[in-house]
Amino acid sequence: MQPTVDRIAQPWGDRTPFGPGERWPVRVDTFLAPGTEAAAVERWVQSASLLHSNGDAMDIAVSGGRIVGVRGRSGDRVNHGRLGPKDLFGWQANGSPDRLTGPLVRRDGLLVACDWDTAMARVVTESQRLLRERGPGSIGFYTTGQLFLEEYYTLAVIARAGIGTNHLDGNTRLCTATAAEALKQTFGSDGQPGSCTDVDHADVIALFGHNMAETQPVLWMRVLDRLAGAEPPRLVCVDPRPTPVARSATVHLAPRSGTNVALMNALLHEIIRADRIDHGYLEPHTVGFDELREKVADCTPAWAGRICDVPARDIEHAAEILGGAQRLLSTVLQGFYQSHQATAAAVQVNNLHLLRGMLGRPGCGVLQMNGQPTAQNTRECGANGDLPGFRNWENEQHVADLARVWNVDPSAIPHYAPPTPAMQMFRYAEQGSIRMLWISATNPAVSLPDLHRIRSILGQEQLFTVVQDLFLTETAQLADVVLPAATWGEKTGTFTNADRTVHLSEKAVDPPGEARADLDIFLDFARRMDLRDKDGSPLVGWHDAESAFEAWKRCSAGRPCDYTGLTYRKLRGGSGIQWPCTPDAPGGTERLYTHGISWAAPEDCETYGKDLVTGASVSETEYRALNPHGRAVIKAAEYLPPHEDTTRQYPLQLNTGRTLYHFHTRTKTGRAPQLNAAAPDVWVELSPAEARRHGVAEGDLVEVASPRGSVRGRLRITGIRDGTVFLPFHYGYWDTPAGPRPGEAGGRAANESTVNDWDPVSKQPLFKTAAARLRLIERAEGAVSPAPTTTASAPADPSSAPSTTGGPTAVATQSTPAPEGDRP
């Protein structure tokens, strides 16, 4: 009988230890709906996870035309059969009874049911009117990190060459725009240098603002198995919270929010001071070292310690570990990306690897991580504010090449200014220049900062809003037209994970009612709009997912993200494959920059760069003078204090973030019983010292307020750094018993309180640097905090809260095949 584990209580499952350079053992995780026997499964359909960025390959179990479970794919390079809690249980949202099953249109102030022709005619009529009366700049598209590659590419062609608008961005602007920007600033182009397999070889793993255990749990399983094996790696963790990563780290640095650049400059100071530099790598492959050396000359650990409120000896210890590594892997995520000086801090991690020559070899890499499952495709396909194929909007040859692929005149592709980032799009909508906003698979009425303002914008009479989603979300409730979409398991397409691995996800079941695949909705819109190329042929010449993929391959040819060696047939049955995949590299490419820097030359680069402090663009002339030979650019940045710091009135730093059991605004995970039970409501985290200072205790109902709004939740006292208050950002109002109460005192959404500020380089909102205060609303009197006990939210006093468990309905099987030599 296969062993079983409660995967809510033990989210990372059992250990399968392995040593450096060894193959990660297989462990196949399976979960079937309670009461479903394995023999009842009629077929298993290939897919991968759509609830985080790791791309865990899985098979979908189908019985009676319904999804009844999932099983990890043992032969996949990413997960070797393992699945995380959201993988195992999140699929149940597909069958939720409140799925949208037909279109809705607003009539007399109310959303009412209609047919597809009525809904699409409304969208097309408004689009044509605005184009006629106000031009393409009056229409904007705000998409997601959860569609498939084929859908993003189709949307990009429609928006850029069909409508001719510069206003197309994804909610990836909120989570990993800084990842892309940091890579572009250093290497000239987007594209993840490292690979998840670098975990198998590294002797030091540094995690900068990356709670891997909760955001990429299967990758964390890989790290845990290394830690349990021979010659385990040492971990350096930078995080203000006591995450599972922090608890496993050799050194845990918990800086004040907004001080990451000061910390990184001190670490680089120590690397340079101790001459832990690979000069043989640095000199032929980089430019800019002298400026960095000068910039960090006075950034001693003592200096940074005062700014970051971190002991100088701990900074020195971390620098010693980083400087002594033989195989260094670094990962970066929201703790840097959503904080003050986001791009500047992330770029310093790249600088660390350039100084140490730690790129392009097993165990030596940078993973500027993604937060969403298909964020990489948003960026590749040009649906996030860049041109498709990592082309440079300022390079006329790049624009002409894209025009050739699409068979349009280059002037048809807007490139008169940078593509518009999401926060600016909402500003334009607020001002009235954008009059139509098409929102697909995202929920800005909960996920954007300063929610009172966002709701006000979406509720304007002058703004025509189309929402394309699975459920009647908080955003959909404000729409003029709601289009019911199919989701994962109900449509076919490809998507690419954080380390460039492309997976095929096949349709397993039909969507409910009249819901349609996003690709089909976009294709229908293009047909009804009669969008044409310069020869009069349909601009969008494909008709299904596979033909869209083939069209994308032509667009990607010769670019950094080259897919020309991939086909649906090649992706079926085996493992996912990393791009670039070409006829010359038919098996894909495990690591970038194995033979130097590839895409930084002025003729090739995706960007000429920006000033890391101001965000001002570097001109082509300046870039050519700086980097004529296409090397990696070492960019220095001075530390500047956050724009909103603590005061006597607002003495706490507000930090928002994620929990293991939920994804984004819980539209899916909140409908999976095991996941929702593990974290059913918003909570507030505070340190023991701050709890005493504020006169509050575990389980008390407290209110966190900023100059913008307030949130109420039950208190969890944790080992979080003093001076910080934490809120999970997932919770909105769709499932509150009393109905929505946005904007009232003591809301539920963390973004009622977050600051309306962004990074000057990546334009990513800053969700982790705001000032707040806390007050008691009512004593616990037996009430308990809904915060999980298995994660960074674990109580400082374990006896103060009941343990998080899933019970019988959260039990999954784990199958670990015997080694080859032990098999009969």
JSON list of N, CA, C and O in Angstrom, two decimals, residues 96 146 265 290 320 352 375 408 535 566 575 583 624:
[
{"chain": "A", "resi": 96, "resn": "SER", "atom": "N", "xyz": [-16.64, 24.41, -9.19]},
{"chain": "A", "resi": 96, "resn": "SER", "atom": "CA", "xyz": [-17.41, 25.22, -8.25]},
{"chain": "A", "resi": 96, "resn": "SER", "atom": "C", "xyz": [-18.78, 25.59, -8.84]},
{"chain": "A", "resi": 96, "resn": "SER", "atom": "O", "xyz": [-18.88, 25.96, -10.02]},
{"chain": "A", "resi": 146, "resn": "GLN", "atom": "N", "xyz": [-1.83, 34.15, -16.05]},
{"chain": "A", "resi": 146, "resn": "GLN", "atom": "CA", "xyz": [-2.45, 32.83, -15.91]},
{"chain": "A", "resi": 146, "resn": "GLN", "atom": "C", "xyz": [-3.09, 32.31, -17.19]},
{"chain": "A", "resi": 146, "resn": "GLN", "atom": "O", "xyz": [-3.70, 31.24, -17.18]},
{"chain": "A", "resi": 265, "resn": "ASN", "atom": "N", "xyz": [24.53, 46.53, -0.96]},
{"chain": "A", "resi": 265, "resn": "ASN", "atom": "CA", "xyz": [25.77, 47.29, -1.13]},
{"chain": "A", "resi": 265, "resn": "ASN", "atom": "C", "xyz": [26.82, 46.88, -0.09]},
{"chain": "A", "resi": 265, "resn": "ASN", "atom": "O", "xyz": [28.02, 46.83, -0.40]},
{"chain": "A", "resi": 290, "resn": "ASP", "atom": "N", "xyz": [34.21, 49.46, -12.10]},
{"chain": "A", "resi": 290, "resn": "ASP", "atom": "CA", "xyz": [34.86, 50.57, -11.39]},
{"chain": "A", "resi": 290, "resn": "ASP", "atom": "C", "xyz": [33.84, 51.46, -10.70]},
{"chain": "A", "resi": 290, "resn": "ASP", "atom": "O", "xyz": [34.05, 51.91, -9.56]},
{"chain": "A", "resi": 320, "resn": "GLU", "atom": "N", "xyz": [30.77, 36.38, 3.96]},
{"chain": "A", "resi": 320, "resn": "GLU", "atom": "CA", "xyz": [31.80, 35.33, 3.98]},
{"chain": "A", "resi": 320, "resn": "GLU", "atom": "C", "xyz": [31.30, 34.06, 3.29]},
{"chain": "A", "resi": 320, "resn": "GLU", "atom": "O", "xyz": [32.03, 33.42, 2.52]},
{"chain": "A", "resi": 352, "resn": "LEU", "atom": "N", "xyz": [26.42, 40.50, -7.85]},
{"chain": "A", "resi": 352, "resn": "LEU", "atom": "CA", "xyz": [27.12, 39.52, -7.01]},
{"chain": "A", "resi": 352, "resn": "LEU", "atom": "C", "xyz": [27.60, 38.35, -7.84]},
{"chain": "A", "resi": 352, "resn": "LEU", "atom": "O", "xyz": [28.75, 37.89, -7.71]},
{"chain": "A", "resi": 375, "resn": "ALA", "atom": "N", "xyz": [3.69, 33.95, -16.18]},
{"chain": "A", "resi": 375, "resn": "ALA", "atom": "CA", "xyz": [4.25, 35.30, -16.26]},
{"chain": "A", "resi": 375, "resn": "ALA", "atom": "C", "xyz": [5.34, 35.40, -17.33]},
{"chain": "A", "resi": 375, "resn": "ALA", "atom": "O", "xyz": [5.49, 36.43, -17.99]},
{"chain": "A", "resi": 408, "resn": "VAL", "atom": "N", "xyz": [2.50, 43.83, -41.43]},
{"chain": "A", "resi": 408, "resn": "VAL", "atom": "CA", "xyz": [1.91, 45.16, -41.30]},
{"chain": "A", "resi": 408, "resn": "VAL", "atom": "C", "xyz": [3.00, 46.19, -41.51]},
{"chain": "A", "resi": 408, "resn": "VAL", "atom": "O", "xyz": [4.20, 45.88, -41.48]},
{"chain": "A", "resi": 535, "resn": "ASP", "atom": "N", "xyz": [-1.92, 43.31, -46.65]},
{"chain": "A", "resi": 535, "resn": "ASP", "atom": "CA", "xyz": [-2.36, 42.73, -47.92]},
{"chain": "A", "resi": 535, "resn": "ASP", "atom": "C", "xyz": [-3.85, 42.41, -47.93]},
{"chain": "A", "resi": 535, "resn": "ASP", "atom": "O", "xyz": [-4.36, 41.83, -48.89]},
{"chain": "A", "resi": 566, "resn": "LEU", "atom": "N", "xyz": [10.45, 23.47, -30.98]},
{"chain": "A", "resi": 566, "resn": "LEU", "atom": "CA", "xyz": [9.38, 22.85, -30.21]},
{"chain": "A", "resi": 566, "resn": "LEU", "atom": "C", "xyz": [8.15, 22.61, -31.07]},
{"chain": "A", "resi": 566, "resn": "LEU", "atom": "O", "xyz": [7.85, 23.39, -31.98]},
{"chain": "A", "resi": 575, "resn": "SER", "atom": "N", "xyz": [9.01, 15.12, -20.75]},
{"chain": "A", "resi": 575, "resn": "SER", "atom": "CA", "xyz": [9.24, 16.25, -19.85]},
{"chain": "A", "resi": 575, "resn": "SER", "atom": "C", "xyz": [9.03, 17.57, -20.57]},
{"chain": "A", "resi": 575, "resn": "SER", "atom": "O", "xyz": [9.06, 17.64, -21.81]},
{"chain": "A", "resi": 583, "resn": "PRO", "atom": "N", "xyz": [16.64, 24.00, -33.86]},
{"chain": "A", "resi": 583, "resn": "PRO", "atom": "CA", "xyz": [17.22, 22.83, -34.53]},
{"chain": "A", "resi": 583, "resn": "PRO", "atom": "C", "xyz": [18.65, 22.56, -34.09]},
{"chain": "A", "resi": 583, "resn": "PRO", "atom": "O", "xyz": [19.09, 21.40, -34.10]},
{"chain": "A", "resi": 624, "resn": "ARG", "atom": "N", "xyz": [25.67, 52.57, -26.59]},
{"chain": "A", "resi": 624, "resn": "ARG", "atom": "CA", "xyz": [26.73, 52.14, -27.51]},
{"chain": "A", "resi": 624, "resn": "ARG", "atom": "C", "xyz": [28.10, 52.55, -26.98]},
{"chain": "A", "resi": 624, "resn": "ARG", "atom": "O", "xyz": [29.08, 51.81, -27.11]}
]
